PDB file of N, CA and C in Angstrom:
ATOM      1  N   UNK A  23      17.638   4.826   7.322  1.00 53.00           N
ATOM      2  CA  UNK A  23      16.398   4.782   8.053  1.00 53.00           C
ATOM      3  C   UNK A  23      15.849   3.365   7.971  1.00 53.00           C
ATOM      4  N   UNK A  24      15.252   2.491   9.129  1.00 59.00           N
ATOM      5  CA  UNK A  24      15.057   1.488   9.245  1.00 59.00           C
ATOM      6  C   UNK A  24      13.777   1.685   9.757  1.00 59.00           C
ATOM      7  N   UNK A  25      12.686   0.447   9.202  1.00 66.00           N
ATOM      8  CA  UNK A  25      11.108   0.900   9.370  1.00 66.00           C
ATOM      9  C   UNK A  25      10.921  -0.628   9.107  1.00 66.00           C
ATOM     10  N   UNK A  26      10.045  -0.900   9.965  1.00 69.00           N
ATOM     11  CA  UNK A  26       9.163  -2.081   9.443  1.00 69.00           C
ATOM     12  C   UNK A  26       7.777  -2.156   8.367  1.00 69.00           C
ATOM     13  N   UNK A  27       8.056  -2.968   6.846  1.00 75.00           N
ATOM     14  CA  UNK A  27       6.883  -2.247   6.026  1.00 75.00           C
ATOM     15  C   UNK A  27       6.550  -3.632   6.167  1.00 75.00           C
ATOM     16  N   UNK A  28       4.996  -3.364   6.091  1.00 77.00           N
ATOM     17  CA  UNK A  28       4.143  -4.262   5.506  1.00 77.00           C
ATOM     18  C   UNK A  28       3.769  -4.474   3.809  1.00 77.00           C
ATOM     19  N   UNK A  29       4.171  -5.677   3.308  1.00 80.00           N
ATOM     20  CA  UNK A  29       3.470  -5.693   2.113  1.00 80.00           C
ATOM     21  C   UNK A  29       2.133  -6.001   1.866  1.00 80.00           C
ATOM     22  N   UNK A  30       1.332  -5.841   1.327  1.00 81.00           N
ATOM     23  CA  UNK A  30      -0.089  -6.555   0.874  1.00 81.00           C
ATOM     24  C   UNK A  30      -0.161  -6.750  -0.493  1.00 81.00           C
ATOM     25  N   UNK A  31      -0.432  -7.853  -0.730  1.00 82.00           N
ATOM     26  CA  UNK A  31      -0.646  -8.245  -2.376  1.00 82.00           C
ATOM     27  C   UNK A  31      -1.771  -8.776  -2.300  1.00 82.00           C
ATOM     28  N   UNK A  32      -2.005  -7.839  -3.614  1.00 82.00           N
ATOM     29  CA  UNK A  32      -3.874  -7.991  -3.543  1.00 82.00           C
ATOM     30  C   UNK A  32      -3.933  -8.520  -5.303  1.00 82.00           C
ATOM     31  N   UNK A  33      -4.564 -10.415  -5.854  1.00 83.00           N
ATOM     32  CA  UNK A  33      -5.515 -10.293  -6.988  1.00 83.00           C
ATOM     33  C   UNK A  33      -6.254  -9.692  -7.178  1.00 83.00           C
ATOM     34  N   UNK A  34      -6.468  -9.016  -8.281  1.00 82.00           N
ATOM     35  CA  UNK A  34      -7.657  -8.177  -8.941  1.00 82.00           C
ATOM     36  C   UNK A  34      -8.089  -8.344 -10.061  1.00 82.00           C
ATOM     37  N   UNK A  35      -8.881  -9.091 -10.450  1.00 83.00           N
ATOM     38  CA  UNK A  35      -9.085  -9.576 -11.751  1.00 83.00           C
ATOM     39  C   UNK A  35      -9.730  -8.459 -12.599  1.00 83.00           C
ATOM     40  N   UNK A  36      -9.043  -8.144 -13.777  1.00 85.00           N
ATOM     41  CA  UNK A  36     -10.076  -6.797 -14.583  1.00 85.00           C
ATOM     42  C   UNK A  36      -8.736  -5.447 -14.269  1.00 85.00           C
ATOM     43  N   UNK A  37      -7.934  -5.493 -13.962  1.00 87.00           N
ATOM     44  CA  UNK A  37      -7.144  -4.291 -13.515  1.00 87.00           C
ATOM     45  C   UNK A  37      -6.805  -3.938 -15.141  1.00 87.00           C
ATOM     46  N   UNK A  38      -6.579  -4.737 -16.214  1.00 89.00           N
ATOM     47  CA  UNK A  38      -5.901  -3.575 -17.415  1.00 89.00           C
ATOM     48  C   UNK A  38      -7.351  -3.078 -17.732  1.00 89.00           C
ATOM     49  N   UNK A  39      -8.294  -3.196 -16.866  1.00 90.00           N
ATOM     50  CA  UNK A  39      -9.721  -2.599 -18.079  1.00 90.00           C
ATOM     51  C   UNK A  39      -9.861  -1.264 -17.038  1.00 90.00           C
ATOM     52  N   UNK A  40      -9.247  -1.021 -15.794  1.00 89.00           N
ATOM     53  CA  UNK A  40      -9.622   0.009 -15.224  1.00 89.00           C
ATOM     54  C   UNK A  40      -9.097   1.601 -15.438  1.00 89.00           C
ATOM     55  N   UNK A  41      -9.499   2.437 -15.314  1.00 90.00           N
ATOM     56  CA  UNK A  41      -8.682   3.781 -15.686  1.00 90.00           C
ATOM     57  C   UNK A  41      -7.380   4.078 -14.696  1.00 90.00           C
ATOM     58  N   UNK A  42      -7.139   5.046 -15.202  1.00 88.00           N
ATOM     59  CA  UNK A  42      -6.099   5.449 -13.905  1.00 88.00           C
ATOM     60  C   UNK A  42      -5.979   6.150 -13.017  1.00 88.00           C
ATOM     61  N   UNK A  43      -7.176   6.900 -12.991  1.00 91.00           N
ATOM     62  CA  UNK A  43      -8.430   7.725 -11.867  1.00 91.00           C
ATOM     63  C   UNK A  43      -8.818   6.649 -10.911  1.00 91.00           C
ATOM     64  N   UNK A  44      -9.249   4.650 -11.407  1.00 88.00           N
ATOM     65  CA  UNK A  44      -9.622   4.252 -10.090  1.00 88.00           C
ATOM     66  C   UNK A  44      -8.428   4.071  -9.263  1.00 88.00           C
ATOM     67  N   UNK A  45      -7.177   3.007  -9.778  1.00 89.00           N
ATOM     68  CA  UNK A  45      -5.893   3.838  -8.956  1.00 89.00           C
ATOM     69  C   UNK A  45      -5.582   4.255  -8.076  1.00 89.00           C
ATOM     70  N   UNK A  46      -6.206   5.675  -8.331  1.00 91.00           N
ATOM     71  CA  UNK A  46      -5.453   7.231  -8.011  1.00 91.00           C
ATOM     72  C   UNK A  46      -6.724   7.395  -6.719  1.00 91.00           C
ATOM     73  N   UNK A  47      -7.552   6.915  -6.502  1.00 89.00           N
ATOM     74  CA  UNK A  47      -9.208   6.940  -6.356  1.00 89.00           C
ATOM     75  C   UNK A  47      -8.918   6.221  -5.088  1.00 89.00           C
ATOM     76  N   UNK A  48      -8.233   4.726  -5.080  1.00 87.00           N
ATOM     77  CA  UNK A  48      -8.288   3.772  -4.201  1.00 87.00           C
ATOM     78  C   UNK A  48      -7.019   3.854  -3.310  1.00 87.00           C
ATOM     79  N   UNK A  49      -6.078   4.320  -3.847  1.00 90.00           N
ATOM     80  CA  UNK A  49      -4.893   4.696  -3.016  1.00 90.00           C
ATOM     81  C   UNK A  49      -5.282   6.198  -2.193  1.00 90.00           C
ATOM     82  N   UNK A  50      -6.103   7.047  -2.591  1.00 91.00           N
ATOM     83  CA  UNK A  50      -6.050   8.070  -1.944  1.00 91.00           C
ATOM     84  C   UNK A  50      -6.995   7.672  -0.658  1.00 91.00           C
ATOM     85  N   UNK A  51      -8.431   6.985  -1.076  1.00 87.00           N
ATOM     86  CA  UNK A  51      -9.129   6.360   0.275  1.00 87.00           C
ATOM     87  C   UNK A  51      -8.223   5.836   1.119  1.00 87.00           C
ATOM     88  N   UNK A  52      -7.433   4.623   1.036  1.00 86.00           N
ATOM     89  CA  UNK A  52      -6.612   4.376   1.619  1.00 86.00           C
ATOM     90  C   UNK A  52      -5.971   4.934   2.785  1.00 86.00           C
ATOM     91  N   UNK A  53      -4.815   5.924   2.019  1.00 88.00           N
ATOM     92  CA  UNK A  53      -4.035   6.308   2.382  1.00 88.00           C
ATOM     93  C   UNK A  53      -4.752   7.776   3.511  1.00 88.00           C
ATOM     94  N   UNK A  54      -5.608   8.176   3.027  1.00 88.00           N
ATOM     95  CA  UNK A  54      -6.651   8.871   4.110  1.00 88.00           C
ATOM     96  C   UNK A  54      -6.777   8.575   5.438  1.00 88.00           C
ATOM     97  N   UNK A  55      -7.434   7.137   5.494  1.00 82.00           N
ATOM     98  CA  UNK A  55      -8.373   6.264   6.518  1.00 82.00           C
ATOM     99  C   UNK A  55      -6.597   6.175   7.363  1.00 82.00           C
ATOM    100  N   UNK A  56      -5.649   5.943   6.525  1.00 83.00           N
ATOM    101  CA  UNK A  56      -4.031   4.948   7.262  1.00 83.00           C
ATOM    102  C   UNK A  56      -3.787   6.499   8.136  1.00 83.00           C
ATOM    103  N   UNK A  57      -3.805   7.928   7.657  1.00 83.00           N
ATOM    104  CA  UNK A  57      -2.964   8.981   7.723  1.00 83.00           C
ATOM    105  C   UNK A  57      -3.686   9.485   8.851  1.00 83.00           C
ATOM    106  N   UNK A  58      -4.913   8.712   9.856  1.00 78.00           N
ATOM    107  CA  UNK A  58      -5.067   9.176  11.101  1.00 78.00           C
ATOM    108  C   UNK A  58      -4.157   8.086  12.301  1.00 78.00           C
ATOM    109  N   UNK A  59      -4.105   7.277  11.926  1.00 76.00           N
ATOM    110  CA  UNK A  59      -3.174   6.335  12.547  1.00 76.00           C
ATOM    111  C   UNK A  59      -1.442   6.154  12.377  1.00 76.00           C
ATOM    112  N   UNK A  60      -1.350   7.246  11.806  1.00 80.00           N
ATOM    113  CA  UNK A  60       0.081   8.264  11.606  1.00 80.00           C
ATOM    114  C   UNK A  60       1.063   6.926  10.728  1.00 80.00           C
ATOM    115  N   UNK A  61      -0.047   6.485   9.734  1.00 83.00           N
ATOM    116  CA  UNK A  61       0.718   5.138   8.755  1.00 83.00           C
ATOM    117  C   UNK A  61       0.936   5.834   7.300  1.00 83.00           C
ATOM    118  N   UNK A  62       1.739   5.680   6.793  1.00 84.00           N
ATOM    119  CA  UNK A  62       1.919   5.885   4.921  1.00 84.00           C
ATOM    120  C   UNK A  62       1.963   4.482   4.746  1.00 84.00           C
ATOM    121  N   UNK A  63       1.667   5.327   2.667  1.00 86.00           N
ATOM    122  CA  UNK A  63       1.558   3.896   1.751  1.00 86.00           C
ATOM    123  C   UNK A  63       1.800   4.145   0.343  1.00 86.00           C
ATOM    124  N   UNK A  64       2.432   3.275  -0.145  1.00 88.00           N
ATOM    125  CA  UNK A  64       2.825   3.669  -1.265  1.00 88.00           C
ATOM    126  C   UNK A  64       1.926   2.606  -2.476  1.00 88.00           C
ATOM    127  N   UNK A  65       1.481   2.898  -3.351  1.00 90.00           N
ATOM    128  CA  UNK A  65      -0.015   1.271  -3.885  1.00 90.00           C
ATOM    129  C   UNK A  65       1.224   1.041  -5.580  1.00 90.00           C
ATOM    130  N   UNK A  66       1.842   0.087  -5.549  1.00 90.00           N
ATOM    131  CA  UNK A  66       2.333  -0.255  -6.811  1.00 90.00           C
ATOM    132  C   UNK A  66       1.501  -0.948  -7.748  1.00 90.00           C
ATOM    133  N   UNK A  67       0.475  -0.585  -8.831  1.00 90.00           N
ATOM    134  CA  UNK A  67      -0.800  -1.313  -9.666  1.00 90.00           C
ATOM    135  C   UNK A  67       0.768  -2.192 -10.984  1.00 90.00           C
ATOM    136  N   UNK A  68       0.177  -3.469 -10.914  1.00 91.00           N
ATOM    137  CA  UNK A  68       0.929  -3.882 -11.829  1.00 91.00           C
ATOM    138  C   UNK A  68      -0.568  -5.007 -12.810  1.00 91.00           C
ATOM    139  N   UNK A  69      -1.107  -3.863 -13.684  1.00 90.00           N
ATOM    140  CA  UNK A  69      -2.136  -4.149 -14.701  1.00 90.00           C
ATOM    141  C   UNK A  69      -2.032  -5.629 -15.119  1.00 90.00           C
ATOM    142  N   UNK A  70      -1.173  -5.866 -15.997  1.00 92.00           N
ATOM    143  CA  UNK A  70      -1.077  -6.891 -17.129  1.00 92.00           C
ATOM    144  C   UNK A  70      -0.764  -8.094 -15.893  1.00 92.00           C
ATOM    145  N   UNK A  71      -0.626  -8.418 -14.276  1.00 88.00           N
ATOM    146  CA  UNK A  71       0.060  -9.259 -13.916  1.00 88.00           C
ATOM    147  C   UNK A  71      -1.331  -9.328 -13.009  1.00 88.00           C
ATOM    148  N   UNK A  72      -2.445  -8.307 -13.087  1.00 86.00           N
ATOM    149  CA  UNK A  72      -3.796  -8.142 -12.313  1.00 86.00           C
ATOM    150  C   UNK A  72      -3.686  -8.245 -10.509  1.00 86.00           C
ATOM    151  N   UNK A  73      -2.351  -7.491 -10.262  1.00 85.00           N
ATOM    152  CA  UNK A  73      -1.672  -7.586  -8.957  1.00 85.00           C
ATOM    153  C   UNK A  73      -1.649  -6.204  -8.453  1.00 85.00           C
ATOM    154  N   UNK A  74      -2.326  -5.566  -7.079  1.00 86.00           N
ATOM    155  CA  UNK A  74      -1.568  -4.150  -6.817  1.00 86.00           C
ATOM    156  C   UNK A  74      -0.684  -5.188  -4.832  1.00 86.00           C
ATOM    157  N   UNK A  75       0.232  -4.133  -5.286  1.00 86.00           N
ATOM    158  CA  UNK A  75       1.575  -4.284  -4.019  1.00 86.00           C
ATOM    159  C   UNK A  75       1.437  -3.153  -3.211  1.00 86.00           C
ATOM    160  N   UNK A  76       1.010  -3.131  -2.609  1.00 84.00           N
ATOM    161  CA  UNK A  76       0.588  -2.070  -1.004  1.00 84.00           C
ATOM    162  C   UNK A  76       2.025  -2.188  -0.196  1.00 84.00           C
ATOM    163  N   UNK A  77       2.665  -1.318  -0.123  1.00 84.00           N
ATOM    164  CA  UNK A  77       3.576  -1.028   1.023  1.00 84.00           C
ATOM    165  C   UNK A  77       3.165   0.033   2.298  1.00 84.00           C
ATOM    166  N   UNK A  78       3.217  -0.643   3.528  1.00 82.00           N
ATOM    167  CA  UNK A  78       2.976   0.438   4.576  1.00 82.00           C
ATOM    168  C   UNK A  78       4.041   0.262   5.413  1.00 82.00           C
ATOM    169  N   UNK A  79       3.894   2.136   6.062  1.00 79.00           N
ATOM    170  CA  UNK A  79       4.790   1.747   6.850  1.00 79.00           C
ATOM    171  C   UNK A  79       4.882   2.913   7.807  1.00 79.00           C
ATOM    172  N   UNK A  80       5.278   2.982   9.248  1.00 76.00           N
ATOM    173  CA  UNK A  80       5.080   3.555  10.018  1.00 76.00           C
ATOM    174  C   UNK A  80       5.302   5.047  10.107  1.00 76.00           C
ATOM    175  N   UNK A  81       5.981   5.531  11.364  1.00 71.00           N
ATOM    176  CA  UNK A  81       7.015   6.669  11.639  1.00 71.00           C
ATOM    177  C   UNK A  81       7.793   6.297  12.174  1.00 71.00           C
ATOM    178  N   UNK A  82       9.189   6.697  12.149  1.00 69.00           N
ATOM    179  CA  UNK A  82      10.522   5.943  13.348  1.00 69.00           C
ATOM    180  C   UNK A  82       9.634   5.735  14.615  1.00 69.00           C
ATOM    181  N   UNK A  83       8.816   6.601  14.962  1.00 69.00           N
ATOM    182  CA  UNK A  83       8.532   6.721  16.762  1.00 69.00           C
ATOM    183  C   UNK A  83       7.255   5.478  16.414  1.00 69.00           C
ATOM    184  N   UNK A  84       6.878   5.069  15.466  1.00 68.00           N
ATOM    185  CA  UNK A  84       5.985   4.415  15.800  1.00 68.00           C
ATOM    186  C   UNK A  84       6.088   2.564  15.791  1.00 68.00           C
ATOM    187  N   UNK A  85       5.419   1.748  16.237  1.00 63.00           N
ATOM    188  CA  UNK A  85       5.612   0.890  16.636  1.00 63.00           C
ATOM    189  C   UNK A  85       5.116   0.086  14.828  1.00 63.00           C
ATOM    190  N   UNK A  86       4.953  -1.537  14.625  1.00 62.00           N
ATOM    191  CA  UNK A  86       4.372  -2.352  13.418  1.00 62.00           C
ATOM    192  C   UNK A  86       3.232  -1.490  13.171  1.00 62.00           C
ATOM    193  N   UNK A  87       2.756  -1.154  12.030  1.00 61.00           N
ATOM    194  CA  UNK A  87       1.795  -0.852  11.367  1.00 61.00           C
ATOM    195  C   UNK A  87       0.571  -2.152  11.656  1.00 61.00           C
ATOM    196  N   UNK A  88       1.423  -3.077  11.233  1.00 64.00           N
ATOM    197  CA  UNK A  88       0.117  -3.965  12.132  1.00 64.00           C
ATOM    198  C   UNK A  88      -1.648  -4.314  11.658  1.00 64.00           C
ATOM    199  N   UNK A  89      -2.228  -4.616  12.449  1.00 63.00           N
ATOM    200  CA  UNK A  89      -3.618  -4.391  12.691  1.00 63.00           C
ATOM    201  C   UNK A  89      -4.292  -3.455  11.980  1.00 63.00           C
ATOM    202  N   UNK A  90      -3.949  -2.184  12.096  1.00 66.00           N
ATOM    203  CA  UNK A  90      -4.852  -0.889  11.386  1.00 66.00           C
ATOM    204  C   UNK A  90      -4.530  -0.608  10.064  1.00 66.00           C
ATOM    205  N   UNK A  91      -3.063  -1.285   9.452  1.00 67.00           N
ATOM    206  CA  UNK A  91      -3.086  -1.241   7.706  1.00 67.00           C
ATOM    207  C   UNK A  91      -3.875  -2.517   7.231  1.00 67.00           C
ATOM    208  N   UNK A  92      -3.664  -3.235   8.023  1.00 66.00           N
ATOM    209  CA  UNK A  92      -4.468  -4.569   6.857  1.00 66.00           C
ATOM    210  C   UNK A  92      -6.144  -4.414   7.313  1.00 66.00           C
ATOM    211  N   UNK A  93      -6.534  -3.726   8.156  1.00 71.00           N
ATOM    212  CA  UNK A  93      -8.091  -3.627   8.350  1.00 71.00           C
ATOM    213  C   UNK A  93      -8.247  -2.687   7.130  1.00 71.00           C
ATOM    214  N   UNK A  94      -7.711  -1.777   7.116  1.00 73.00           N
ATOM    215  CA  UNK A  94      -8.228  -0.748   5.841  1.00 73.00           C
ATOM    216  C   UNK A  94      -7.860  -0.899   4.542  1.00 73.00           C
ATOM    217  N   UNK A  95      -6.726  -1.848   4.745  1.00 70.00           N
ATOM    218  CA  UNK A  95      -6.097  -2.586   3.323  1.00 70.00           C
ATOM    219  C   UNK A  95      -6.924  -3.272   2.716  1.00 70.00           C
ATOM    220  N   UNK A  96      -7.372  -4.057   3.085  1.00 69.00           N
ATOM    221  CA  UNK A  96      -8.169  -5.426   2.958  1.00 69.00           C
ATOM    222  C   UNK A  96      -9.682  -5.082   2.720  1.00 69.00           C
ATOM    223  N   UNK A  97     -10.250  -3.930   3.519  1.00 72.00           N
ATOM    224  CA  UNK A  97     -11.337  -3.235   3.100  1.00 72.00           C
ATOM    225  C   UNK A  97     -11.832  -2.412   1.974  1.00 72.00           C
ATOM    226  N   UNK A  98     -10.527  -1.811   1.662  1.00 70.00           N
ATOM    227  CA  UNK A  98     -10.527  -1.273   0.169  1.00 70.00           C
ATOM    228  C   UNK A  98     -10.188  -2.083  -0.916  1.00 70.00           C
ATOM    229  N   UNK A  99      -9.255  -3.123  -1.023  1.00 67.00           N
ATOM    230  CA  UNK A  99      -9.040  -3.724  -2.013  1.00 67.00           C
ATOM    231  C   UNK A  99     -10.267  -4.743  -2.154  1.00 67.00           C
ATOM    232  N   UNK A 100     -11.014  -5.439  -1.040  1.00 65.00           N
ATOM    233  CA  UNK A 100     -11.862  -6.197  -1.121  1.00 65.00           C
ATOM    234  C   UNK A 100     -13.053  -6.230  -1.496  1.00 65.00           C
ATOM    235  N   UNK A 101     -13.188  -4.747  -1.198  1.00 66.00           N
ATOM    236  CA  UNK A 101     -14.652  -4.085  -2.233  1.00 66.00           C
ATOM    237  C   UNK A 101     -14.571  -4.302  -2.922  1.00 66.00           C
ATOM    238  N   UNK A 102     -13.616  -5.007  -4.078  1.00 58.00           N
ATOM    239  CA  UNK A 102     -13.083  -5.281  -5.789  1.00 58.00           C
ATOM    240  C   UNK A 102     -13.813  -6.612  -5.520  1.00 58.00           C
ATOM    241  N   UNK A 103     -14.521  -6.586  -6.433  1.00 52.00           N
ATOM    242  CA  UNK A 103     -14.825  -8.235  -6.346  1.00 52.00           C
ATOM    243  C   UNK A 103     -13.991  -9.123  -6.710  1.00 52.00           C
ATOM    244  N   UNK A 104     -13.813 -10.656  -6.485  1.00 57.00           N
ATOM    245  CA  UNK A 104     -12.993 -11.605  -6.834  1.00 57.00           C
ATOM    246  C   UNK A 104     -11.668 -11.450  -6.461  1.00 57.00           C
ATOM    247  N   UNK A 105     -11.508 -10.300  -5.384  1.00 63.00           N
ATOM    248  CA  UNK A 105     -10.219 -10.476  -4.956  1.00 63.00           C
ATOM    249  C   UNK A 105      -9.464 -11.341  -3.917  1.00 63.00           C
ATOM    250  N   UNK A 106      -8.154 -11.600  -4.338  1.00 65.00           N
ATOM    251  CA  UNK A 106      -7.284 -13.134  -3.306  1.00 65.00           C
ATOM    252  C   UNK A 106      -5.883 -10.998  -2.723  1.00 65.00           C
ATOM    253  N   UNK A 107      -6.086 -12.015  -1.129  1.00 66.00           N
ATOM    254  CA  UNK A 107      -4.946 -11.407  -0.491  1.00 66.00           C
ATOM    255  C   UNK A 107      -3.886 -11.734   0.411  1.00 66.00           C
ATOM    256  N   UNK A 108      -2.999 -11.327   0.005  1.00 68.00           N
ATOM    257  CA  UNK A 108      -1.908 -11.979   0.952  1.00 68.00           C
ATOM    258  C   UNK A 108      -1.085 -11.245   1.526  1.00 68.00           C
ATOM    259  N   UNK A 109      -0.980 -11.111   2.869  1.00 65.00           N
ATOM    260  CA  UNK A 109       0.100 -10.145   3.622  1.00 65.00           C
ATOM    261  C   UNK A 109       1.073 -10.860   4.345  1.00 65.00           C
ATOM    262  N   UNK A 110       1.943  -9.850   4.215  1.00 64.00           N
ATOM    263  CA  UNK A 110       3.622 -10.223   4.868  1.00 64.00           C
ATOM    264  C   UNK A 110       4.697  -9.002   5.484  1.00 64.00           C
ATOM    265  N   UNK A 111       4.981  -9.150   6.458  1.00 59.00           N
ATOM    266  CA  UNK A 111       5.555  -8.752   7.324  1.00 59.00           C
ATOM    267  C   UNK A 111       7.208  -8.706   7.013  1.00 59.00           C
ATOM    268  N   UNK A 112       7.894  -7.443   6.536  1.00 61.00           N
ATOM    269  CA  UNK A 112       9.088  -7.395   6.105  1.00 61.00           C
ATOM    270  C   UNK A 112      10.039  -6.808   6.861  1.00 61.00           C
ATOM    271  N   UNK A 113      11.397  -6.300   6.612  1.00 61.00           N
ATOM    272  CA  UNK A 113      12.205  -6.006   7.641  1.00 61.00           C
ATOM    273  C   UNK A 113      12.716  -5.077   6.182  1.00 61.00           C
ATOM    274  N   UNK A 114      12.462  -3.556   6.391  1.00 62.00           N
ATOM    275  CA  UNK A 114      13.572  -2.905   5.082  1.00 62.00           C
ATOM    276  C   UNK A 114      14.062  -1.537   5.599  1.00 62.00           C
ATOM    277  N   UNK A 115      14.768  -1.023   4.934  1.00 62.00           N
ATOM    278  CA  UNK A 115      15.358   0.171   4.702  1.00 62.00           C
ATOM    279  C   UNK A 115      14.992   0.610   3.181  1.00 62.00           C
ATOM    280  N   UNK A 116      14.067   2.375   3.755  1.00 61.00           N
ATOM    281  CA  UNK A 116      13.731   2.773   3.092  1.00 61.00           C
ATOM    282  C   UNK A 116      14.954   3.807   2.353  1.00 61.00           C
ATOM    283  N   UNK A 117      15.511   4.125   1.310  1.00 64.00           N
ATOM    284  CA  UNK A 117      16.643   4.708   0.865  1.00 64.00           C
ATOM    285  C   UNK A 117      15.757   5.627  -0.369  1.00 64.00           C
ATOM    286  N   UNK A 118      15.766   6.737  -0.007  1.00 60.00           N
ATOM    287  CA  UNK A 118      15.061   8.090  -0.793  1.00 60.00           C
ATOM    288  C   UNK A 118      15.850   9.239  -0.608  1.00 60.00           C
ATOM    289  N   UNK A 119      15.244   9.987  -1.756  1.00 58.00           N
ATOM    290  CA  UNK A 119      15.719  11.461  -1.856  1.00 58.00           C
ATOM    291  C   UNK A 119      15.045  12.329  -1.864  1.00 58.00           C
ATOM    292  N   UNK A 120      15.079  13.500  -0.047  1.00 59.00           N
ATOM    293  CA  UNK A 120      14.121  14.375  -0.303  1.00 59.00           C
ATOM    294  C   UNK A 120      13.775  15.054  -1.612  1.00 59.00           C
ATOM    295  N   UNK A 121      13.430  15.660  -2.181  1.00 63.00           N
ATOM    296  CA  UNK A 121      12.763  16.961  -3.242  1.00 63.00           C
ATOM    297  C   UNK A 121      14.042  17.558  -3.022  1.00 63.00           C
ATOM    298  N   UNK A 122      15.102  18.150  -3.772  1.00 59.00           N
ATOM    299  CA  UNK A 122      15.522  18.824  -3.802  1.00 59.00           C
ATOM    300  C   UNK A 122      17.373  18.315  -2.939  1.00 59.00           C
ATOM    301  N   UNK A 123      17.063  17.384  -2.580  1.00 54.00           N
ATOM    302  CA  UNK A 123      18.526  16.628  -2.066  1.00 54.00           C
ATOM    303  C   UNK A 123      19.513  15.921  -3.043  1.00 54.00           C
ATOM    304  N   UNK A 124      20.191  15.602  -2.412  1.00 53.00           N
ATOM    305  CA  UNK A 124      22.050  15.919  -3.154  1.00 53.00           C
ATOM    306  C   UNK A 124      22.084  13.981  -2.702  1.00 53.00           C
ATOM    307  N   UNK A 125      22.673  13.658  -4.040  1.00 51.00           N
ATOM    308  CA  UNK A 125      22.619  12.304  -4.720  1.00 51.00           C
ATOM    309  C   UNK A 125      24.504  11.599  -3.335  1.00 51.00           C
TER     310      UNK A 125
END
């Protein structure tokens, strides 16, 4: 399966002092606001490096994620104060295993 993802890398200064409810808290807003514009996201928090890695990414039928992940990207992570962001435009293959599928 071939998809165009967007990365977003977001500074966050203060991330090892946060719980893991905000997290769980900020990826679900997210991924809410993305899931009417038929986008997923996957939020990788990497604490000790004060970095989260946002992957989005479409449906086969759908065209770049584009425009409507980094408006809501950038809106949620930016409510964080002191945050630096940087987005980039990738070319991948996503390689997963449904629930219950054969290796």
């Amino acid at each position: 399966m071939q998809r165009t993802v967007r990365v977003i890398e977001a500074y966050v200064p203060g991330l090892t002092e946060r719980p893991t409810d905000w997290y769980e808290q900020l990826q679900a807003r997210a991924a809410s606001a993305l899931r009417a514009a038929g986008l997923e996201i996957a939020l990788l928090a990497i604490p000790n490096d004060e970095t989260l890695m946002w992957l989005v990414w479409s449906r086969p039928d759908q065209p770049d994620p584009g425009m409507v992940m980094a408006e809501v990207i950038l809106r949620e992570v930016t409510s964080t104060s002191g945050s630096a962001v940087i987005e980039r435009a990738i070319d991948a293959r996503f390689v997963w295993l449904e629930s219950g599928g054969k290796a």
